[in-house]
Amino acid sequence: MEKKQLENLLEHMSMREKIGQLILLSGDFFGTDEIATGPKEKLGIEEWVVDYAGSAMNVLGTEKVRNIQEKHMKKSKIPLLFMGDIVYGYKTIFPIPLALASSWNMALIKECAEVVAKEASAAGAHVTFAPMVDVVRDARWGRCMESPGEDPYYNSQFAAAMVNGFQGELKAGESLVSCVKHFAGYGAVEAGREYNTVDMSRWRLMQEYLPPYKAAVDAGCRMVMTSFNTIEGVPVTANRWLLDDILRKTWNFDGVIVTDYAAVQELIAHGVASNDREAAYLSMNAGVDIDMKTPCYANQLQPLCEGGILSIEKIDKAVMRVLTLKNELGLFEDPYQGLDIDREKRYLHCDKHREKAKEAAAASMVLLKNSNNTLPLQKKIKIALIGPYSDSKELNGMWAVHCDRENVVTLKEAFQRKFGASQVRTCRGCELMDDYESLGDFGGFFHIGSILKHSKEEELAKSIELAKWADVVVFAVGEHMLQSGESGSRTKPEIPRVQSAWMDEVLPYAKKSVTLLFNGRPLVVGDIVEKTDAVLECYFPGSDGADSISELVSGEKNPSGRLTMSFPREVGQIPVYYNHFSTGRPQGISEHTGRYVSRYLDCPNEPYFPFGYGLSYHESVYSEITLSSDRLMGEGSIYAKLTIENLTETEGEEVVQLYIHDLFASVVRPVKELKDFQKIKLGAHEKKEVVFEIRREMLQFVDQNYHMVVEPGEFELFIGKNSIACKKAKFFYQE
Ligand code: BGC
């Protein structure tokens, strides 16, 4: 449609039709007529709202979508937009974002998003509520699993790759509109507790938390989701400064703003609105276009307009943004665009997509320890693959809400294929957690309860028997899949104690031991790392990830993943992250000594595993850095060069990381900030030169007046394998 036609359409829409466009309802409202009565009453909306609603969420599948759209088009002239949480896979499930990010491979990350978009759009989806790019530094928060991690620069790269992958050329049936979330700062919820308050200085928000959302907007994402939290005391859904001044006016975002689930009505619980009408007013006035799953816009926008409190122009603008998005997708020309059952069948979990998921999972896993080259395992070795995840289909993680669990390849299947059925024996060994009830109610979606087939004693006896038989014990342990994800906050982010206690009983019988970790957040895992010979962080690797694990464990592939969130030593260190500020009394550097420096009495300051950390099967050395000049002038560039040598016969990959430290500035600066990275391949004994360009924009920061500035002065440059093991050089910047 031409713009003129859209304007004409808007002009001829009734008030109810307009309001409808600003409403997002869940799929159960649209199914059959009978199903629709229940949820309608519960939400407190009338029939017309469903008839004219603009969008439906989390109802997918070509046939279902076609039926709903057909019914809808009989009542409304405007096609429905189908949205959903297709976070890291529709049917082919990729590693959780925290894992995928650990690949440090933006081309691969983009390709994964393309596959996700291909599958979900073939099943009728138009919009995905992804990527989530909240900077997160608190392992207690269950939603670490959805985030790329703790670093503003890295999350920004990830954001752009995902948006480009999802959206492509933007066409219904072929790609997805990307809705970046949770704008803004949701990763900083106090004490890691879900839905909790966020409060930080505006300066810090702008410096560290906003850049990834901005990167998504700059990459062209067409939707933004507001976060549940407050910023400067105002819930984001009612926060005009964030939504209008920053997002719309400063960043020029002209797409659609949707709330998070029920966030408009939650303004009442927040205590900033006293009723639905006020909540609707505050949200609309702040700039929210679409109300997700509350009756506020549906019931209150009309009286607000009639009472002269809200202008019709404001509503028209919001409606126009929704219509424009539908038009960009080509829905006015064909509301059923891309709905083709054969295509859907061909795409979903097809071999090509599974291969990509396997590649991504292998690139995502992080080898945390490998003493005495325990890994890779020799082909003829006898393996006791034991633990709650040894034969489990729960490898997808919490946000794979559209997955088919039957598609998941288990570790047992993958290991027996790789090493031979007679070489691999398995048993579950112990419970996944002590208290399943703490997981709460998931409405019967998941089996929540004991995973054991035999008594606890029998499982332990079997584990010991297998350990005695085997040459190596592979422990497959981790969090319950529902211990992370939304509402998965934990005060003890660790392997459930029932599992570590069981490992203690089995370990004395193990000749060698490997631990495979399955979790949705950084864990406090020092004890497990110390007591086993090798540890591979697998996170939740997705539907085909078990095959990738067997490829890594057998040495067919060499691990190359690097952490994007620091792993704490102790819960009490949280938040612990590499890019913290310089303090007045930094430990080890301060003139103050002994007790009076910034440190703990009972624990080192450093995390157990730092940001950027990960091992591989090859060994490499980094030369010193040579700079093309130690003066960076104005808009010019200088180049930093170093040589990396593979000392072994094993081919591998290196994630070469570049950090900068601004030594003196008008505000405090982080001790190190990631500014660039390259993932390179190294053949056996190969030596490679790596060159980085240093530019002015890498030195930018937010000053006291909230302006982006670069100040002349002295900078440290670090290049290394992780945020701690780096070579160092110095340069000066001059205007
Ligand atoms: C979550 C969002 C999600 C939305 C829709 C909310 O509870 O915070 O991340 O997209 O639900 O399912």
XYZ file of C-alpha atoms and ligand atoms in Angstrom:
747
model
C 0.000 0.000 0.000
C 1.136 3.546 -0.647
C 1.425 5.880 2.329
C -1.576 7.832 1.032
C -3.696 4.679 1.055
C -2.682 3.941 4.626
C -3.661 7.447 5.648
C -6.943 7.002 3.893
C -7.490 3.733 5.714
C -6.811 5.383 9.052
C -9.174 8.207 8.245
C -12.026 5.774 7.687
C -11.446 3.711 10.787
C -13.896 3.894 13.697
C -12.622 4.580 17.202
C -13.030 0.925 18.090
C -11.127 -0.181 15.030
C -8.310 2.170 15.923
C -8.110 1.044 19.530
C -8.131 -2.554 18.361
C -4.841 -2.016 16.546
C -3.246 -1.110 19.862
C -4.194 -4.366 21.511
C -2.241 -7.598 21.706
C -4.100 -10.665 22.943
C -2.891 -14.203 23.484
C -3.822 -16.942 21.045
C -6.566 -18.414 23.228
C -8.749 -15.391 22.454
C -8.893 -16.269 18.814
C -9.208 -20.068 18.588
C -12.792 -21.130 18.248
C -15.770 -19.080 19.369
C -16.250 -21.198 22.468
C -12.671 -20.829 23.674
C -12.888 -17.090 23.189
C -15.580 -16.584 25.838
C -13.453 -17.735 28.793
C -10.387 -15.509 28.418
C -12.529 -12.531 27.383
C -14.443 -12.526 30.624
C -11.324 -13.113 32.637
C -9.591 -10.127 31.078
C -12.736 -8.006 31.270
C -13.052 -7.020 27.631
C -15.978 -7.082 25.233
C -16.483 -9.000 22.003
C -15.501 -6.063 19.764
C -12.013 -5.967 21.220
C -11.316 -9.476 19.963
C -12.978 -8.748 16.619
C -10.850 -5.667 16.036
C -7.685 -6.667 17.898
C -4.507 -5.857 16.010
C -2.240 -8.672 17.146
C -2.189 -12.192 18.560
C 0.665 -13.771 20.452
C 2.180 -17.186 20.841
C -0.287 -18.971 18.586
C 1.603 -20.431 15.654
C 1.410 -23.125 12.996
C 0.364 -22.502 9.383
C -3.028 -24.101 9.688
C -3.945 -22.431 12.977
C -2.761 -19.045 11.808
C -4.666 -19.324 8.537
C -7.889 -20.289 10.374
C -7.597 -17.433 12.819
C -6.724 -14.923 10.110
C -9.616 -16.085 7.923
C -12.086 -15.692 10.765
C -10.592 -12.360 11.681
C -10.783 -10.964 8.145
C -14.515 -11.588 8.152
C -14.862 -9.112 10.997
C -12.028 -6.664 10.454
C -10.500 -5.189 7.330
C -7.060 -5.176 8.910
C -5.035 -8.386 9.135
C -3.794 -9.641 12.481
C -0.121 -9.496 13.294
C 1.133 -12.772 14.801
C 3.781 -12.269 17.442
C 5.637 -14.712 19.624
C 8.533 -15.542 21.874
C 10.713 -17.199 19.313
C 13.796 -16.423 21.273
C 16.376 -18.942 20.025
C 14.422 -21.374 17.944
C 11.012 -22.438 16.793
C 11.382 -26.185 16.204
C 15.116 -26.394 15.619
C 16.372 -25.092 18.932
C 19.673 -23.256 19.091
C 21.804 -22.837 22.217
C 20.355 -20.326 24.688
C 21.525 -16.760 23.938
C 24.092 -16.711 26.767
C 25.625 -19.760 25.101
C 25.277 -18.583 21.528
C 26.978 -15.352 22.532
C 29.916 -17.392 23.830
C 30.713 -18.312 20.232
C 32.010 -14.769 19.593
C 31.035 -15.361 15.987
C 28.673 -12.678 14.736
C 28.287 -14.179 11.264
C 27.199 -17.449 12.827
C 24.872 -15.697 15.280
C 23.214 -13.906 12.382
C 22.818 -17.159 10.456
C 21.169 -18.759 13.482
C 18.675 -15.897 13.681
C 17.983 -16.336 9.960
C 17.124 -19.993 10.493
C 14.904 -19.155 13.466
C 13.119 -16.560 11.351
C 12.730 -18.929 8.431
C 11.102 -21.611 10.540
C 8.850 -19.377 12.597
C 7.710 -17.273 9.671
C 6.917 -20.449 7.747
C 4.649 -21.283 10.681
C 2.875 -17.937 10.430
C 4.831 -15.730 12.833
C 5.418 -12.093 11.910
C 7.166 -10.767 15.007
C 9.591 -12.257 17.479
C 10.073 -10.832 20.955
C 13.833 -11.011 20.566
C 16.679 -10.344 20.899
C 16.875 -9.679 24.592
C 20.043 -7.644 25.025
C 19.856 -6.531 28.648
C 23.332 -6.087 30.122
C 23.386 -8.446 33.112
C 25.967 -8.816 35.836
C 23.995 -10.740 38.389
C 24.062 -14.521 38.213
C 21.109 -14.719 40.581
C 18.814 -13.483 37.829
C 17.310 -16.393 35.895
C 17.152 -14.358 32.741
C 20.922 -14.381 32.278
C 20.128 -17.247 29.933
C 18.317 -14.922 27.509
C 21.039 -12.301 27.503
C 24.344 -12.163 25.646
C 26.039 -11.162 28.904
C 27.740 -8.438 30.912
C 29.354 -6.195 28.327
C 27.773 -3.178 26.576
C 29.959 -3.417 23.472
C 29.591 -7.163 23.072
C 25.825 -7.063 23.644
C 25.598 -4.331 21.005
C 27.356 -6.495 18.429
C 25.070 -9.371 19.319
C 21.989 -7.136 19.076
C 22.839 -6.001 15.558
C 23.650 -9.538 14.367
C 20.354 -10.894 15.692
C 18.242 -8.060 14.294
C 19.842 -8.403 10.862
C 19.364 -12.158 10.955
C 15.715 -12.035 12.018
C 14.609 -9.262 9.734
C 16.599 -9.724 6.527
C 14.636 -8.035 3.768
C 11.518 -8.113 5.961
C 8.756 -10.026 4.273
C 5.976 -12.030 5.900
C 6.613 -15.730 5.488
C 10.324 -15.241 5.014
C 11.610 -13.220 7.913
C 10.524 -11.823 11.266
C 10.147 -8.359 12.678
C 12.564 -8.114 15.556
C 11.283 -6.687 18.845
C 14.276 -5.842 21.008
C 13.759 -6.116 24.765
C 13.583 -5.273 27.613
C 13.975 -1.557 27.156
C 15.631 -0.518 29.385
C 18.031 -1.738 31.980
C 16.055 -4.795 33.022
C 19.272 -6.753 33.581
C 20.015 -4.634 36.626
C 17.079 -5.726 38.804
C 18.076 -5.347 42.436
C 19.493 -8.501 43.995
C 18.748 -10.424 40.809
C 15.108 -10.814 41.778
C 12.686 -10.986 38.868
C 10.349 -8.007 38.377
C 12.292 -6.039 40.992
C 13.320 -2.384 41.031
C 16.122 -1.001 38.877
C 17.801 2.134 40.143
C 21.069 3.533 38.884
C 22.441 6.876 37.839
C 21.304 8.246 34.498
C 24.971 8.494 33.610
C 25.537 4.791 34.091
C 22.348 3.851 32.322
C 23.419 5.834 29.297
C 26.996 4.634 29.384
C 26.509 0.928 29.972
C 22.924 -0.193 29.715
C 21.393 1.670 26.774
C 23.982 0.975 24.029
C 22.801 -2.551 23.122
C 19.186 -1.404 22.577
C 20.485 1.498 20.530
C 22.535 -0.905 18.430
C 19.358 -2.886 17.730
C 17.524 0.300 16.749
C 20.425 1.366 14.550
C 20.353 -2.060 12.902
C 16.745 -1.316 11.985
C 14.672 -3.333 14.463
C 11.036 -2.395 13.942
C 9.768 -3.003 17.466
C 10.854 -2.318 21.029
C 9.425 -3.861 24.206
C 9.289 -1.853 27.425
C 10.730 -3.483 30.521
C 8.896 -4.229 33.751
C 11.247 -2.184 35.917
C 11.398 1.399 37.033
C 14.031 3.876 35.894
C 14.512 6.886 38.162
C 11.390 5.850 40.021
C 9.116 5.663 37.002
C 8.124 2.290 35.507
C 9.394 2.198 31.947
C 5.907 1.647 30.561
C 5.025 5.122 31.876
C 8.459 6.657 31.406
C 8.209 9.486 28.915
C 11.860 10.384 29.190
C 12.980 6.935 28.083
C 10.320 6.213 25.497
C 9.893 9.625 23.976
C 12.998 11.710 24.639
C 15.519 8.920 24.218
C 13.966 6.255 22.024
C 11.833 8.357 19.702
C 13.504 11.746 19.637
C 17.181 11.046 20.249
C 17.418 7.684 18.505
C 14.754 8.463 15.872
C 12.951 5.182 16.412
C 9.800 5.229 14.298
C 8.719 1.614 14.833
C 6.235 0.155 17.287
C 6.585 0.173 21.075
C 4.874 -2.722 22.844
C 4.746 -3.285 26.587
C 5.935 -6.364 28.329
C 3.263 -8.777 29.528
C 0.490 -6.918 31.374
C 2.818 -4.022 32.163
C 0.206 -1.301 31.582
C -2.063 -2.615 34.303
C 0.910 -3.322 36.553
C 1.391 0.430 36.872
C -1.314 0.126 39.515
C 0.678 -2.404 41.558
C 3.749 -0.198 41.106
C 1.688 2.513 42.744
C 1.981 5.128 40.012
C -1.561 4.711 38.665
C -4.633 4.311 40.824
C -6.782 2.552 38.241
C -6.916 1.201 34.677
C -7.789 4.583 33.230
C -4.804 6.306 34.734
C -2.571 3.394 33.722
C -3.782 3.654 30.117
C -3.250 7.401 30.126
C 0.285 7.214 31.537
C 1.347 4.551 29.058
C -0.135 6.226 26.003
C 1.235 9.554 27.082
C 4.699 8.075 27.558
C 4.629 6.653 24.030
C 3.497 3.023 24.306
C 1.707 1.905 21.143
C 0.564 -1.618 22.002
C -0.840 -2.863 25.290
C 0.114 -6.498 25.799
C -2.598 -8.502 27.466
C -4.469 -6.033 29.711
C -7.905 -4.451 29.340
C -6.553 -0.931 29.899
C -6.262 0.362 26.334
C -9.326 -1.619 25.251
C -11.606 -0.104 27.873
C -10.036 3.239 28.671
C -8.688 4.918 25.536
C -12.125 5.918 24.273
C -13.292 7.574 27.523
C -9.886 9.250 27.848
C -10.312 10.719 24.387
C -13.916 11.690 24.920
C -12.977 13.375 28.179
C -10.371 15.438 26.333
C -7.546 13.945 28.412
C -5.892 12.195 25.487
C -5.884 13.587 21.999
C -7.086 11.545 19.077
C -3.919 12.598 17.242
C -1.858 10.697 19.768
C -3.900 7.575 19.201
C -3.811 8.043 15.445
C -0.028 8.211 15.493
C 0.214 4.962 17.425
C -2.283 3.264 15.086
C -0.389 4.525 12.069
C 2.811 2.959 13.350
C 1.084 -0.413 13.676
C -0.502 -0.115 10.229
C 2.851 0.855 8.754
C 4.469 -2.246 10.197
C 1.733 -4.464 8.774
C 2.209 -2.735 5.462
C 5.981 -3.253 5.549
C 5.302 -6.952 5.923
C 3.011 -6.907 2.905
C -0.020 -8.036 4.913
C -2.505 -5.693 3.258
C -1.741 -7.215 -0.124
C -1.942 -10.731 1.282
C -2.855 -11.456 4.923
C -1.907 -15.110 4.357
C 1.487 -14.396 2.912
C 3.877 -17.313 3.303
C 1.301 -19.661 4.837
C 2.067 -22.860 3.018
C 1.816 -26.198 4.780
C 4.293 -27.943 2.504
C 6.884 -25.280 3.013
C 6.333 -25.381 6.755
C 6.878 -29.152 6.734
C 9.997 -28.858 4.640
C 11.557 -26.238 6.874
C 10.804 -27.266 10.425
C 13.696 -29.040 12.077
C 15.034 -29.969 8.641
C 18.524 -31.415 8.261
C 20.013 -28.147 7.071
C 18.724 -26.279 10.112
C 19.849 -29.014 12.459
C 23.337 -28.803 11.017
C 23.401 -25.068 11.741
C 22.184 -25.691 15.292
C 24.923 -28.267 15.800
C 27.553 -25.920 14.452
C 26.308 -23.159 16.755
C 26.210 -25.417 19.806
C 29.749 -26.658 19.208
C 30.982 -23.070 18.842
C 29.157 -22.017 22.018
C 30.476 -24.409 24.612
C 33.231 -23.269 26.902
C 35.969 -25.577 28.135
C 36.555 -24.396 31.702
C 39.164 -26.899 32.832
C 41.203 -29.648 31.219
C 43.922 -30.900 33.504
C 46.361 -33.437 32.075
C 44.574 -33.220 28.737
C 41.740 -35.361 30.038
C 39.759 -34.245 27.029
C 39.395 -35.206 24.247
C 38.532 -38.819 25.052
C 40.033 -41.611 23.009
C 37.625 -43.538 20.795
C 38.138 -46.948 22.482
C 37.617 -45.697 26.002
C 34.890 -47.060 28.320
C 32.599 -44.223 29.376
C 30.191 -44.048 32.315
C 27.876 -41.249 31.248
C 25.936 -40.584 34.419
C 23.818 -37.886 36.000
C 20.422 -36.248 35.610
C 21.245 -34.972 32.106
C 22.776 -38.210 30.806
C 19.575 -39.307 29.108
C 17.413 -36.211 29.228
C 15.436 -34.330 26.633
C 15.482 -31.125 28.670
C 18.373 -29.567 26.788
C 16.432 -26.689 25.261
C 16.234 -24.274 28.155
C 13.195 -22.464 29.402
C 12.422 -20.118 26.513
C 12.072 -22.721 23.787
C 8.331 -22.442 24.250
C 7.369 -23.714 20.790
C 9.730 -26.679 20.697
C 8.851 -30.332 20.339
C 10.692 -32.152 23.079
C 10.666 -35.354 21.023
C 13.091 -33.690 18.602
C 15.793 -33.382 21.225
C 18.774 -35.681 20.792
C 19.869 -36.986 24.194
C 23.455 -37.274 25.357
C 23.074 -41.024 25.603
C 22.071 -41.263 21.937
C 24.824 -38.916 20.834
C 27.573 -40.607 22.878
C 26.555 -44.104 21.868
C 26.598 -43.040 18.222
C 30.008 -41.445 18.582
C 31.798 -43.919 20.848
C 29.827 -47.112 20.184
C 26.899 -48.470 22.193
C 29.005 -51.002 24.095
C 31.489 -48.307 25.172
C 28.933 -46.046 26.818
C 26.808 -46.991 29.812
C 24.429 -44.594 31.472
C 22.250 -44.040 34.489
C 20.553 -40.979 35.897
C 22.250 -41.477 39.241
C 20.492 -38.886 41.326
C 17.667 -36.373 41.420
C 17.962 -33.115 39.535
C 17.085 -31.103 42.611
C 16.161 -31.505 46.230
C 12.870 -29.679 46.135
C 10.927 -29.657 42.883
C 8.046 -27.772 44.468
C 10.092 -24.606 44.652
C 9.803 -24.375 40.862
C 6.195 -23.320 41.213
C 3.317 -23.989 38.911
C 3.787 -24.160 35.158
C 0.198 -25.052 34.389
C 1.076 -28.637 33.524
C 3.325 -27.614 30.620
C 6.304 -29.480 31.971
C 6.801 -32.592 34.007
C 7.988 -31.330 37.364
C 9.046 -34.033 39.799
C 11.345 -36.957 40.343
C 13.382 -38.038 37.324
C 14.525 -41.335 38.804
C 13.376 -44.738 37.610
C 14.739 -46.549 40.675
C 15.237 -45.753 44.351
C 17.910 -43.296 45.383
C 20.040 -46.108 46.816
C 19.767 -48.219 43.666
C 20.719 -45.232 41.483
C 23.789 -44.565 43.620
C 24.827 -48.224 43.566
C 24.443 -48.296 39.785
C 26.503 -45.102 39.446
C 29.336 -46.626 41.463
C 29.181 -49.854 39.490
C 29.452 -47.923 36.208
C 32.266 -45.748 37.555
C 34.256 -48.863 38.494
C 33.695 -50.370 35.055
C 34.592 -47.245 33.103
C 37.890 -45.641 32.153
C 36.297 -42.242 32.559
C 33.199 -40.969 34.324
C 31.332 -38.220 32.498
C 29.020 -36.406 34.898
C 26.083 -34.700 33.172
C 24.823 -32.346 35.843
C 23.239 -28.929 36.120
C 20.334 -26.773 37.066
C 16.794 -27.857 36.424
C 15.726 -26.273 33.138
C 13.113 -24.272 35.049
C 15.609 -22.891 37.547
C 16.581 -20.297 34.962
C 14.560 -18.222 32.526
C 11.730 -15.928 33.536
C 11.022 -16.068 37.254
C 14.098 -18.215 37.761
C 15.856 -16.069 40.364
C 18.048 -17.982 42.800
C 20.020 -16.881 45.836
C 22.349 -19.835 45.383
C 23.327 -20.023 41.732
C 25.007 -23.413 41.967
C 24.536 -27.053 41.010
C 21.716 -28.342 43.224
C 23.283 -29.872 46.309
C 21.733 -33.283 45.785
C 23.877 -33.576 42.643
C 27.165 -32.392 44.128
C 26.686 -34.703 47.127
C 26.076 -37.604 44.742
C 29.208 -36.722 42.762
C 31.204 -36.858 46.009
C 30.001 -40.414 46.566
C 30.902 -41.546 43.044
C 34.185 -39.692 42.488
C 36.374 -42.011 44.620
C 35.611 -44.771 42.090
C 36.340 -42.698 38.986
C 39.703 -43.225 37.275
C 39.224 -39.942 35.431
C 36.314 -37.554 35.451
C 34.730 -35.015 33.143
C 31.855 -32.727 34.114
C 29.356 -31.487 31.563
C 27.433 -28.521 32.964
C 23.884 -27.646 31.916
C 22.673 -24.329 33.219
C 21.152 -21.020 32.276
C 23.464 -18.643 34.153
C 26.996 -18.392 35.480
C 27.279 -20.711 38.447
C 29.356 -20.788 41.587
C 31.120 -23.983 40.597
C 34.543 -23.843 42.225
C 34.019 -27.057 44.199
C 32.954 -29.033 41.131
C 35.800 -27.634 39.052
C 38.314 -28.542 41.719
C 37.131 -32.087 42.150
C 36.890 -33.169 38.494
C 39.603 -33.354 35.855
C 37.824 -31.538 33.053
C 34.761 -29.303 32.860
C 32.816 -28.317 29.767
C 30.187 -25.582 30.119
C 27.333 -26.649 27.811
C 24.616 -24.261 29.072
C 21.372 -25.444 27.399
C 22.684 -26.422 23.970
C 19.372 -26.955 22.140
C 17.681 -29.721 20.211
C 20.808 -31.018 18.500
C 23.418 -29.853 20.976
C 24.072 -33.312 22.414
C 25.713 -34.280 19.121
C 27.894 -31.182 19.365
C 28.960 -32.200 22.872
C 29.984 -35.617 21.616
C 31.958 -33.964 18.798
C 33.847 -31.820 21.302
C 34.382 -34.580 23.832
C 35.704 -36.945 21.159
C 38.038 -34.285 19.764
C 36.379 -34.177 16.378
C 35.964 -30.477 17.107
C 38.060 -28.212 19.294
C 36.239 -26.026 21.855
C 36.386 -22.326 21.010
C 33.648 -20.730 23.163
C 34.594 -17.954 25.587
C 32.506 -16.715 28.525
C 30.516 -13.534 28.101
C 29.631 -13.354 31.794
C 32.062 -13.767 34.648
C 31.559 -16.804 36.897
C 31.630 -15.715 40.557
C 33.619 -17.457 43.266
C 30.998 -16.667 45.859
C 27.460 -15.323 45.732
C 28.609 -12.472 47.963
C 30.775 -11.056 45.147
C 27.764 -10.449 42.916
C 27.683 -8.261 40.889
C 31.147 -9.263 39.707
C 32.167 -8.184 36.199
C 35.390 -7.366 34.431
C 34.598 -3.794 33.376
C 34.188 -2.295 36.821
C 35.359 1.224 37.628
C 38.645 2.274 39.088
C 38.225 2.996 42.788
C 40.196 5.307 45.040
C 41.826 2.329 46.705
C 42.321 -0.362 44.107
C 43.799 -3.544 45.516
C 47.412 -4.134 44.491
C 47.876 -0.648 43.044
C 46.796 1.630 45.880
C 49.237 3.411 48.113
C 47.124 2.182 50.977
C 48.096 -1.254 52.088
C 46.780 -4.204 54.024
C 43.251 -3.898 55.226
C 42.384 -0.485 53.840
C 42.003 -1.268 50.159
C 38.902 -2.193 48.200
C 38.657 -5.922 48.838
C 36.922 -8.700 50.754
C 38.390 -10.207 53.896
C 37.275 -13.684 52.946
C 37.496 -13.914 49.168
C 39.562 -12.525 46.288
C 37.982 -9.708 44.275
C 38.334 -11.577 41.004
C 35.700 -13.939 39.668
C 36.415 -17.656 39.430
C 36.353 -17.470 35.625
C 36.625 -14.036 34.036
C 34.814 -12.557 31.074
C 36.315 -13.798 27.818
C 37.732 -16.957 29.410
C 37.742 -20.384 27.797
C 40.224 -23.125 26.922
C 40.831 -25.123 23.769
C 42.662 -28.342 22.955
C 45.487 -26.433 21.296
C 47.971 -24.179 23.105
C 48.842 -20.735 21.825
C 51.166 -17.846 22.680
C 50.581 -14.157 22.036
C 53.516 -11.892 21.162
C 53.917 -8.376 22.549
C 51.841 -5.656 20.856
C 53.410 -3.349 18.258
C 51.656 -0.059 17.546
C 51.913 1.749 14.219
C 52.199 4.903 16.327
C 51.610 5.751 19.957
C 49.684 8.920 18.944
C 46.118 8.694 17.734
C 45.190 12.018 16.163
C 41.632 13.296 15.724
C 39.634 11.202 13.278
C 42.673 9.158 12.220
C 43.593 5.578 13.076
C 46.506 3.679 14.482
C 47.079 -0.046 14.186
C 47.913 -2.568 16.865
C 49.622 -5.722 15.693
C 50.607 -8.957 17.363
C 51.473 -12.507 16.396
C 49.695 -15.546 17.721
C 51.300 -18.931 17.472
C 49.750 -22.344 17.795
C 52.275 -24.482 19.680
C 50.505 -27.750 18.990
C 49.507 -30.170 16.247
C 45.831 -29.447 16.937
C 44.006 -26.954 14.758
C 41.927 -24.475 16.653
C 40.355 -21.079 16.991
C 41.337 -18.088 19.081
C 39.080 -15.302 20.260
C 41.508 -12.385 20.249
C 40.081 -9.664 22.482
C 40.977 -5.990 22.528
C 40.337 -3.853 25.597
C 40.994 -0.182 26.277
C 41.457 1.712 29.540
C 41.172 5.478 29.642
C 43.672 6.333 32.357
C 42.507 9.835 33.254
C 39.181 11.417 32.370
C 36.630 13.852 33.784
C 34.612 10.913 35.123
C 35.770 7.520 36.381
C 36.324 4.975 33.652
C 36.202 1.177 33.715
C 39.533 -0.569 34.279
C 39.066 -2.271 30.917
C 36.457 -2.135 28.198
C 36.099 -4.527 25.300
C 36.308 -2.551 22.066
C 36.952 -5.138 19.390
C 37.618 -8.852 18.905
C 38.469 -11.300 16.162
C 37.852 -15.004 16.057
C 40.648 -16.532 14.013
C 41.547 -20.039 12.892
C 45.003 -21.460 13.544
C 46.305 -24.531 11.768
C 48.778 -26.925 13.376
C 51.828 -24.911 14.486
C 50.574 -21.938 12.516
C 51.678 -18.390 13.341
C 49.283 -15.607 12.442
C 49.532 -11.861 12.557
C 46.454 -10.121 13.883
C 45.869 -6.425 13.282
C 43.353 -4.152 14.994
C 42.487 -0.624 13.972
C 42.158 1.858 16.858
C 39.821 4.758 16.173
C 38.568 7.756 18.087
C 35.042 6.338 18.511
C 36.479 3.507 20.643
C 37.411 6.100 23.265
C 33.963 7.656 23.648
C 32.169 7.870 26.947
C 29.329 9.746 28.605
C 30.398 12.796 30.594
C 28.744 14.490 33.553
C 26.391 16.369 31.243
C 25.307 13.159 29.527
C 27.155 13.999 26.337
C 29.204 11.502 24.358
C 32.762 12.822 24.462
C 36.345 11.833 23.802
C 38.957 13.448 25.971
C 42.596 13.715 24.958
C 45.062 11.834 27.104
C 46.718 8.557 27.837
C 45.165 5.154 27.176
C 46.139 1.586 27.919
C 45.523 -1.005 25.282
C 45.179 -4.691 26.100
C 45.019 -7.598 23.698
C 44.625 -11.117 24.951
C 42.806 -14.416 25.290
C 40.478 -13.168 27.993
C 39.871 -10.057 30.056
C 42.745 -10.911 32.412
C 45.436 -12.618 30.315
C 46.444 -9.719 28.092
C 49.475 -8.066 26.544
C 49.645 -4.346 27.152
C 50.651 -1.173 25.282
C 50.068 2.560 25.738
C 49.011 5.320 23.385
C 47.905 8.924 23.505
C 44.922 10.539 21.932
C 45.163 14.103 20.626
C 42.334 16.157 19.136
C 8.513 -11.593 29.371
C 8.896 -11.192 27.965
C 8.074 -11.956 26.968
C 6.601 -11.711 27.264
C 5.654 -12.373 26.289
C 7.014 -11.555 29.600
O 6.652 -12.084 30.806
O 9.154 -10.738 30.278
O 10.263 -11.401 27.768
O 8.396 -11.587 25.669
O 6.317 -12.182 28.566
O 5.594 -13.731 26.463
